[in-house]
């Protein structure tokens, strides 16, 4: 195992080194939060694929393949579909807005009155996403070093917090590119073919497993529909995803680079399901489906290759964790604290302040909070479900409504956020966190309230809509100013 440990230690040291290098690049708010909006197609595609393909997509995707066969690909597949839809239909317009957060987009569209409440919902989503990614360190470090759960979370979380705090989006982009390469080599080029060969090839897999393992819809139509509703639509509106769109050098980079990343996700989804299916042949009675990835890596891969594939799993977790962390800190600082601070200090406060220093402090604070919550929380699936239910139920309708429906109004958007969010919380309390009904009914409630209140209230001011159209066309302020207090 000495070679495997060396591979992991070198990888972790490289992450910290890139954080230090990124610190030298991040001299302005734009550089720190959105990499100066300068990423070309290669870096944009890699970093976008890295953030959406986290531990759930890697370890969880293999686990679903172990449990359901090839249809276990649907969870990650719907993530890829969502990224493709975002890239083809919306990314160009989003990139041209030149904002930093989803709430700033809502303020532009509706006239500056939707920021704080939408920011709170988005902050809760990004916080829980960061927590679930951080919890996954325990599984990986347990396989690597037989490490205590709490110590594993502190170690993995501290590395991510360190390089994210140092260099912001530049550090995260550089580390994501390394993580993208490591995942590609480790999972697609090494683990996938080795797993299939060890299982005896596809013919042997078909002979040893039930036919439903090779049914593309074997996981169930309702489950697939729920995945589409939560993950495909969630990709369209998440701050962690939008913040990567903001890094694109141009709207063309956002569209075509995102399309490449989405296609990569589809391939990754199928690979994970095939690896899980192969694991089912080799280990038919594992105590947990989520143990399939670690078991096949530990038992079947040669020394050195094992370390690289475990580094790939670590890379998957770190890319999502760092992306969610900077999104959480950006929303907390720019959408909540800055607005509340502006409301209290209507005279402008004490004068100009160091925006990079402020955002860096928020990443550190949020990072420590994420580590503490991850230590206290055990159920990853429930935390992730709460996050996506709040996001889709509370924000999907006002965001897509603002992009697609001219008649939508600020009161309609605020009412939709409140009604959808509260409905989801109440229904999760009644039906259970893992039930499908909360997101179904919460989304329908949000849509009904948005349409009804928008039609019942005065249309959005013509000047606001004119300014919105200018920004959508790529004209207006090169960098948006800090939002006024609601």
CSV table of C-alpha atoms in Angstrom, one decimal, residues 27-385:
chain,number,residue,atom,x,y,z
A,27,UNK,CA,-6.5,40.2,-6.8
A,28,UNK,CA,-10.1,41.4,-7.5
A,29,UNK,CA,-13.6,40.3,-6.7
A,30,UNK,CA,-14.1,39.1,-10.3
A,31,UNK,CA,-10.8,37.1,-10.2
A,32,UNK,CA,-11.7,35.6,-6.8
A,33,UNK,CA,-15.3,34.6,-7.4
A,34,UNK,CA,-15.5,33.9,-11.1
A,35,UNK,CA,-11.9,33.5,-12.3
A,36,UNK,CA,-12.0,36.9,-14.0
A,37,UNK,CA,-14.6,35.5,-16.5
A,38,UNK,CA,-11.7,34.3,-18.6
A,39,UNK,CA,-12.0,30.6,-18.9
A,40,UNK,CA,-11.6,29.1,-22.4
A,41,UNK,CA,-13.4,26.0,-23.7
A,42,UNK,CA,-10.9,23.4,-22.5
A,43,UNK,CA,-10.7,24.7,-18.9
A,44,UNK,CA,-14.4,25.5,-18.8
A,45,UNK,CA,-15.5,22.0,-19.9
A,46,UNK,CA,-13.2,20.3,-17.4
A,47,UNK,CA,-14.2,22.4,-14.4
A,48,UNK,CA,-17.9,22.1,-15.2
A,49,UNK,CA,-17.7,18.4,-15.6
A,50,UNK,CA,-15.7,18.2,-12.3
A,51,UNK,CA,-18.2,20.1,-10.2
A,52,UNK,CA,-21.3,18.1,-11.2
A,53,UNK,CA,-19.6,14.7,-11.0
A,54,UNK,CA,-19.0,14.4,-7.3
A,55,UNK,CA,-18.9,11.6,-4.8
A,56,UNK,CA,-22.6,10.8,-5.3
A,57,UNK,CA,-22.0,10.5,-9.0
A,58,UNK,CA,-19.0,8.3,-8.6
A,59,UNK,CA,-19.4,6.1,-5.4
A,60,UNK,CA,-23.2,6.5,-5.5
A,61,UNK,CA,-23.4,5.8,-9.3
A,62,UNK,CA,-21.5,2.6,-8.9
A,63,UNK,CA,-23.7,1.7,-6.0
A,64,UNK,CA,-26.8,2.1,-8.1
A,65,UNK,CA,-25.3,0.0,-10.8
A,66,UNK,CA,-24.7,-2.7,-8.2
A,67,UNK,CA,-28.3,-2.5,-7.0
A,68,UNK,CA,-30.2,-2.1,-10.3
A,69,UNK,CA,-27.7,-2.8,-13.2
A,70,UNK,CA,-27.5,-0.6,-16.2
A,71,UNK,CA,-30.6,1.4,-15.3
A,72,UNK,CA,-28.6,2.6,-12.2
A,73,UNK,CA,-27.0,5.1,-14.7
A,74,UNK,CA,-30.2,7.2,-14.6
A,75,UNK,CA,-29.3,9.4,-11.7
A,76,UNK,CA,-26.0,10.6,-13.2
A,77,UNK,CA,-27.5,10.5,-16.7
A,78,UNK,CA,-30.2,13.1,-15.6
A,79,UNK,CA,-27.4,15.3,-14.3
A,80,UNK,CA,-25.8,15.2,-17.7
A,81,UNK,CA,-29.2,16.0,-19.4
A,82,UNK,CA,-29.6,19.0,-17.1
A,83,UNK,CA,-26.2,20.3,-17.9
A,84,UNK,CA,-26.9,19.9,-21.6
A,85,UNK,CA,-30.2,21.7,-21.3
A,86,UNK,CA,-28.5,24.5,-19.4
A,87,UNK,CA,-25.7,24.9,-21.9
A,88,UNK,CA,-27.9,24.8,-25.0
A,89,UNK,CA,-30.8,26.9,-23.9
A,90,UNK,CA,-29.7,29.2,-21.1
A,91,UNK,CA,-26.0,29.4,-20.6
A,92,UNK,CA,-25.3,32.1,-23.2
A,93,UNK,CA,-27.9,34.5,-21.7
A,94,UNK,CA,-26.7,33.7,-18.1
A,95,UNK,CA,-23.0,34.4,-19.1
A,96,UNK,CA,-24.0,37.8,-20.7
A,97,UNK,CA,-25.6,39.0,-17.5
A,98,UNK,CA,-22.2,39.6,-15.8
A,99,UNK,CA,-23.5,38.9,-12.3
A,100,UNK,CA,-22.1,36.8,-9.4
A,101,UNK,CA,-25.2,35.1,-8.0
A,102,UNK,CA,-28.6,33.8,-9.0
A,103,UNK,CA,-30.3,36.3,-6.7
A,104,UNK,CA,-28.6,39.2,-8.5
A,105,UNK,CA,-30.2,37.8,-11.7
A,106,UNK,CA,-33.6,37.8,-10.0
A,107,UNK,CA,-33.0,41.4,-8.8
A,108,UNK,CA,-32.2,42.5,-12.4
A,109,UNK,CA,-35.2,40.8,-13.8
A,110,UNK,CA,-37.8,41.7,-11.2
A,111,UNK,CA,-36.5,45.1,-10.0
A,112,UNK,CA,-34.4,44.5,-6.9
A,113,UNK,CA,-36.9,43.0,-4.5
A,114,UNK,CA,-36.2,39.2,-4.6
A,115,UNK,CA,-32.6,39.0,-3.4
A,116,UNK,CA,-32.6,38.2,0.4
A,117,UNK,CA,-35.4,35.6,0.4
A,118,UNK,CA,-34.1,33.8,-2.7
A,119,UNK,CA,-30.5,34.1,-1.3
A,120,UNK,CA,-31.6,32.3,2.0
A,121,UNK,CA,-33.1,29.4,0.0
A,122,UNK,CA,-30.0,29.2,-2.3
A,123,UNK,CA,-27.7,29.4,0.7
A,124,UNK,CA,-29.5,26.5,2.4
A,125,UNK,CA,-29.1,24.4,-0.8
A,126,UNK,CA,-25.4,25.1,-1.3
A,127,UNK,CA,-24.7,24.6,2.4
A,128,UNK,CA,-26.3,21.1,2.5
A,129,UNK,CA,-24.5,20.2,-0.8
A,130,UNK,CA,-21.2,21.1,0.7
A,131,UNK,CA,-22.0,19.1,3.8
A,132,UNK,CA,-22.9,16.0,1.9
A,133,UNK,CA,-19.7,16.2,-0.1
A,134,UNK,CA,-17.7,16.6,3.0
A,135,UNK,CA,-19.2,13.6,4.7
A,136,UNK,CA,-18.0,11.5,1.8
A,137,UNK,CA,-14.4,12.0,2.9
A,138,UNK,CA,-15.0,9.6,5.8
A,139,UNK,CA,-15.7,6.7,3.4
A,140,UNK,CA,-12.7,7.3,1.2
A,141,UNK,CA,-10.2,7.9,4.0
A,142,UNK,CA,-11.5,4.8,5.8
A,143,UNK,CA,-10.6,2.7,2.8
A,144,UNK,CA,-7.2,4.4,2.5
A,145,UNK,CA,-6.0,4.7,6.0
A,146,UNK,CA,-8.6,3.0,8.2
A,147,UNK,CA,-9.1,6.4,9.7
A,148,UNK,CA,-11.7,7.6,12.3
A,149,UNK,CA,-14.7,9.2,10.7
A,150,UNK,CA,-14.4,12.6,12.4
A,151,UNK,CA,-10.7,12.8,11.7
A,152,UNK,CA,-11.3,11.9,8.0
A,153,UNK,CA,-13.9,14.7,7.7
A,154,UNK,CA,-11.6,17.2,9.3
A,155,UNK,CA,-8.6,16.2,7.1
A,156,UNK,CA,-10.5,16.2,3.8
A,157,UNK,CA,-12.6,19.3,4.6
A,158,UNK,CA,-9.6,21.3,5.8
A,159,UNK,CA,-7.7,20.7,2.6
A,160,UNK,CA,-10.7,21.9,0.5
A,161,UNK,CA,-11.2,24.9,2.8
A,162,UNK,CA,-7.5,25.8,2.6
A,163,UNK,CA,-7.2,26.0,-1.2
A,164,UNK,CA,-10.6,27.5,-1.7
A,165,UNK,CA,-9.9,30.3,0.9
A,166,UNK,CA,-6.5,31.0,-0.6
A,167,UNK,CA,-7.3,31.4,-4.2
A,168,UNK,CA,-11.0,31.4,-4.6
A,169,UNK,CA,-12.3,30.4,-8.0
A,170,UNK,CA,-8.8,30.4,-9.6
A,171,UNK,CA,-7.6,27.8,-7.1
A,172,UNK,CA,-10.8,25.7,-7.5
A,173,UNK,CA,-10.6,25.9,-11.3
A,174,UNK,CA,-7.0,24.7,-11.3
A,175,UNK,CA,-7.7,21.9,-8.9
A,176,UNK,CA,-10.8,20.9,-10.8
A,177,UNK,CA,-8.8,20.5,-14.0
A,178,UNK,CA,-6.5,18.1,-12.2
A,179,UNK,CA,-9.4,16.3,-10.6
A,180,UNK,CA,-11.1,16.0,-14.1
A,181,UNK,CA,-8.0,14.4,-15.5
A,182,UNK,CA,-7.6,12.1,-12.5
A,183,UNK,CA,-11.3,11.0,-12.7
A,184,UNK,CA,-11.1,10.4,-16.4
A,185,UNK,CA,-8.0,8.2,-16.1
A,186,UNK,CA,-8.9,6.5,-12.9
A,187,UNK,CA,-12.6,5.7,-13.5
A,188,UNK,CA,-13.1,5.6,-17.3
A,189,UNK,CA,-9.7,4.4,-18.5
A,190,UNK,CA,-8.6,2.1,-15.7
A,191,UNK,CA,-11.5,1.0,-13.4
A,192,UNK,CA,-14.1,0.4,-16.1
A,193,UNK,CA,-12.1,-2.0,-18.3
A,194,UNK,CA,-10.5,-3.8,-15.4
A,195,UNK,CA,-13.9,-4.3,-13.7
A,196,UNK,CA,-15.4,-5.7,-16.9
A,197,UNK,CA,-12.5,-8.1,-17.5
A,198,UNK,CA,-12.5,-9.3,-13.9
A,199,UNK,CA,-16.2,-10.0,-14.1
A,200,UNK,CA,-15.6,-12.2,-17.1
A,201,UNK,CA,-16.8,-9.8,-19.8
A,202,UNK,CA,-20.3,-8.8,-20.8
A,203,UNK,CA,-21.3,-12.3,-21.8
A,204,UNK,CA,-20.5,-13.7,-18.3
A,205,UNK,CA,-22.2,-10.8,-16.7
A,206,UNK,CA,-25.4,-11.5,-18.7
A,207,UNK,CA,-25.2,-15.2,-17.8
A,208,UNK,CA,-24.8,-14.6,-14.1
A,209,UNK,CA,-27.3,-11.7,-13.5
A,210,UNK,CA,-31.1,-11.5,-13.8
A,211,UNK,CA,-32.3,-10.0,-17.1
A,212,UNK,CA,-33.7,-6.9,-15.3
A,213,UNK,CA,-30.1,-5.9,-14.7
A,214,UNK,CA,-29.8,-5.1,-18.4
A,215,UNK,CA,-33.2,-3.4,-18.7
A,216,UNK,CA,-32.7,0.4,-19.3
A,217,UNK,CA,-35.8,1.2,-17.4
A,218,UNK,CA,-35.4,-1.4,-14.6
A,219,UNK,CA,-35.0,1.2,-11.9
A,220,UNK,CA,-38.6,2.2,-12.4
A,221,UNK,CA,-40.4,5.0,-14.3
A,222,UNK,CA,-41.3,7.0,-11.2
A,223,UNK,CA,-37.7,7.0,-9.9
A,224,UNK,CA,-36.5,8.2,-13.3
A,225,UNK,CA,-39.1,10.9,-13.4
A,226,UNK,CA,-38.1,12.0,-9.9
A,227,UNK,CA,-34.4,12.1,-11.0
A,228,UNK,CA,-35.4,14.3,-13.9
A,229,UNK,CA,-37.4,16.6,-11.7
A,230,UNK,CA,-34.7,17.0,-9.0
A,231,UNK,CA,-31.4,16.7,-10.9
A,232,UNK,CA,-32.1,17.8,-14.4
A,233,UNK,CA,-34.0,20.9,-13.3
A,234,UNK,CA,-31.6,21.4,-10.3
A,235,UNK,CA,-28.8,21.7,-12.8
A,236,UNK,CA,-30.6,24.7,-14.4
A,237,UNK,CA,-30.8,26.9,-11.3
A,238,UNK,CA,-28.1,25.9,-8.8
A,239,UNK,CA,-25.7,28.7,-7.7
A,240,UNK,CA,-22.8,26.2,-7.8
A,241,UNK,CA,-23.5,25.6,-11.5
A,242,UNK,CA,-24.3,29.2,-12.4
A,243,UNK,CA,-21.1,30.4,-10.8
A,244,UNK,CA,-19.2,28.2,-13.2
A,245,UNK,CA,-21.1,29.6,-16.2
A,246,UNK,CA,-20.1,33.1,-15.0
A,247,UNK,CA,-16.4,32.0,-15.5
A,248,UNK,CA,-16.8,31.5,-19.2
A,249,UNK,CA,-14.8,33.8,-21.5
A,250,UNK,CA,-17.8,34.3,-23.8
A,251,UNK,CA,-21.3,33.0,-24.3
A,252,UNK,CA,-20.0,30.6,-27.0
A,253,UNK,CA,-17.6,29.1,-24.5
A,254,UNK,CA,-20.5,28.7,-22.1
A,255,UNK,CA,-22.7,27.0,-24.7
A,256,UNK,CA,-20.2,24.7,-26.4
A,257,UNK,CA,-18.0,24.0,-23.4
A,258,UNK,CA,-21.0,23.1,-21.3
A,259,UNK,CA,-22.3,20.8,-24.1
A,260,UNK,CA,-19.0,18.9,-24.0
A,261,UNK,CA,-19.2,18.6,-20.2
A,262,UNK,CA,-22.8,17.4,-20.4
A,263,UNK,CA,-21.9,14.7,-22.9
A,264,UNK,CA,-19.0,13.6,-20.7
A,265,UNK,CA,-21.5,13.2,-17.9
A,266,UNK,CA,-23.6,10.9,-20.0
A,267,UNK,CA,-20.5,8.7,-20.6
A,268,UNK,CA,-19.6,8.8,-17.0
A,269,UNK,CA,-23.1,7.7,-16.0
A,270,UNK,CA,-23.0,4.6,-18.1
A,271,UNK,CA,-19.4,3.8,-16.9
A,272,UNK,CA,-20.5,3.9,-13.3
A,273,UNK,CA,-23.5,1.6,-13.9
A,274,UNK,CA,-21.3,-0.9,-15.8
A,275,UNK,CA,-18.7,-0.9,-13.0
A,276,UNK,CA,-21.5,-1.5,-10.4
A,277,UNK,CA,-22.9,-4.3,-12.5
A,278,UNK,CA,-19.5,-6.0,-12.8
A,279,UNK,CA,-19.1,-5.7,-9.0
A,280,UNK,CA,-22.4,-7.5,-8.5
A,281,UNK,CA,-21.0,-10.5,-10.4
A,282,UNK,CA,-17.9,-10.5,-8.4
A,283,UNK,CA,-19.4,-9.7,-5.0
A,284,UNK,CA,-23.1,-10.7,-5.0
A,285,UNK,CA,-23.7,-10.3,-1.3
A,286,UNK,CA,-22.1,-7.1,-0.2
A,287,UNK,CA,-23.8,-5.6,2.9
A,288,UNK,CA,-24.3,-2.2,1.2
A,289,UNK,CA,-24.5,-1.2,-2.5
A,290,UNK,CA,-22.4,1.9,-1.7
A,291,UNK,CA,-19.6,-0.4,-0.6
A,292,UNK,CA,-19.2,-1.7,-4.2
A,293,UNK,CA,-16.8,1.0,-5.4
A,294,UNK,CA,-14.4,0.7,-2.4
A,295,UNK,CA,-14.6,-3.2,-2.5
A,296,UNK,CA,-13.7,-3.6,-6.1
A,297,UNK,CA,-10.9,-1.0,-5.9
A,298,UNK,CA,-9.4,-2.5,-2.8
A,299,UNK,CA,-9.6,-6.2,-3.9
A,300,UNK,CA,-9.2,-6.1,-7.7
A,301,UNK,CA,-6.8,-3.4,-8.7
A,302,UNK,CA,-3.0,-3.6,-8.6
A,303,UNK,CA,-0.8,-1.5,-6.4
A,304,UNK,CA,-0.4,2.1,-7.8
A,305,UNK,CA,-3.5,1.8,-9.9
A,306,UNK,CA,-5.5,1.4,-6.7
A,307,UNK,CA,-4.0,4.6,-5.4
A,308,UNK,CA,-4.9,6.5,-8.6
A,309,UNK,CA,-8.5,5.2,-8.6
A,310,UNK,CA,-8.9,6.2,-5.0
A,311,UNK,CA,-7.5,9.6,-5.8
A,312,UNK,CA,-10.1,9.8,-8.6
A,313,UNK,CA,-12.8,9.2,-5.9
A,314,UNK,CA,-11.2,11.8,-3.7
A,315,UNK,CA,-11.1,14.2,-6.7
A,316,UNK,CA,-14.8,13.6,-7.4
A,317,UNK,CA,-15.7,14.5,-3.8
A,318,UNK,CA,-13.3,17.5,-3.6
A,319,UNK,CA,-14.5,19.1,-6.9
A,320,UNK,CA,-18.1,19.1,-5.7
A,321,UNK,CA,-17.2,20.2,-2.2
A,322,UNK,CA,-15.1,23.1,-3.2
A,323,UNK,CA,-17.7,24.3,-5.8
A,324,UNK,CA,-20.5,24.1,-3.3
A,325,UNK,CA,-18.4,25.9,-0.6
A,326,UNK,CA,-17.5,28.9,-2.7
A,327,UNK,CA,-21.1,29.1,-3.9
A,328,UNK,CA,-22.3,29.0,-0.3
A,329,UNK,CA,-19.9,31.7,0.8
A,330,UNK,CA,-20.7,33.9,-2.3
A,331,UNK,CA,-24.4,33.8,-1.5
A,332,UNK,CA,-23.9,34.3,2.2
A,333,UNK,CA,-21.7,37.4,1.6
A,334,UNK,CA,-23.2,39.0,-1.5
A,335,UNK,CA,-26.9,38.1,-1.3
A,336,UNK,CA,-27.5,38.0,2.5
A,337,UNK,CA,-24.9,39.8,4.5
A,338,UNK,CA,-24.2,42.7,2.1
A,339,UNK,CA,-27.9,43.4,1.7
A,340,UNK,CA,-28.5,43.3,5.5
A,341,UNK,CA,-25.4,45.4,6.0
A,342,UNK,CA,-26.6,47.9,3.4
A,343,UNK,CA,-30.0,48.1,5.1
A,344,UNK,CA,-28.4,48.8,8.5
A,345,UNK,CA,-25.8,51.2,7.1
A,346,UNK,CA,-27.8,53.2,4.6
A,347,UNK,CA,-25.0,55.8,4.5
A,348,UNK,CA,-22.6,53.3,3.0
A,349,UNK,CA,-20.9,52.2,6.2
A,350,UNK,CA,-17.3,53.0,6.9
A,351,UNK,CA,-16.3,53.4,3.2
A,352,UNK,CA,-14.8,51.0,0.7
A,353,UNK,CA,-13.7,47.6,2.0
A,354,UNK,CA,-11.6,44.8,0.6
A,355,UNK,CA,-14.0,42.6,-1.3
A,356,UNK,CA,-11.5,39.8,-1.8
A,357,UNK,CA,-10.7,39.8,1.9
A,358,UNK,CA,-14.4,39.7,2.8
A,359,UNK,CA,-15.2,36.8,0.4
A,360,UNK,CA,-12.1,35.0,1.6
A,361,UNK,CA,-13.3,35.3,5.2
A,362,UNK,CA,-16.8,34.0,4.3
A,363,UNK,CA,-15.3,30.9,2.6
A,364,UNK,CA,-13.3,30.2,5.8
A,365,UNK,CA,-16.3,30.7,8.1
A,366,UNK,CA,-18.7,28.7,5.9
A,367,UNK,CA,-16.0,26.0,5.5
A,368,UNK,CA,-15.6,25.6,9.3
A,369,UNK,CA,-19.4,25.4,9.6
A,370,UNK,CA,-19.6,22.8,6.9
A,371,UNK,CA,-17.0,20.6,8.6
A,372,UNK,CA,-18.8,20.8,12.0
A,373,UNK,CA,-22.2,20.0,10.5
A,374,UNK,CA,-20.7,17.1,8.5
A,375,UNK,CA,-19.3,15.6,11.7
A,376,UNK,CA,-22.7,15.9,13.5
A,377,UNK,CA,-24.7,14.6,10.5
A,378,UNK,CA,-24.9,10.9,9.4
A,379,UNK,CA,-27.5,10.6,6.6
A,380,UNK,CA,-26.0,11.9,3.4
A,381,UNK,CA,-29.0,11.0,1.2
A,382,UNK,CA,-31.5,12.8,3.5
A,383,UNK,CA,-29.3,16.0,3.5
A,384,UNK,CA,-29.0,16.0,-0.2
A,385,UNK,CA,-32.7,15.4,-0.7
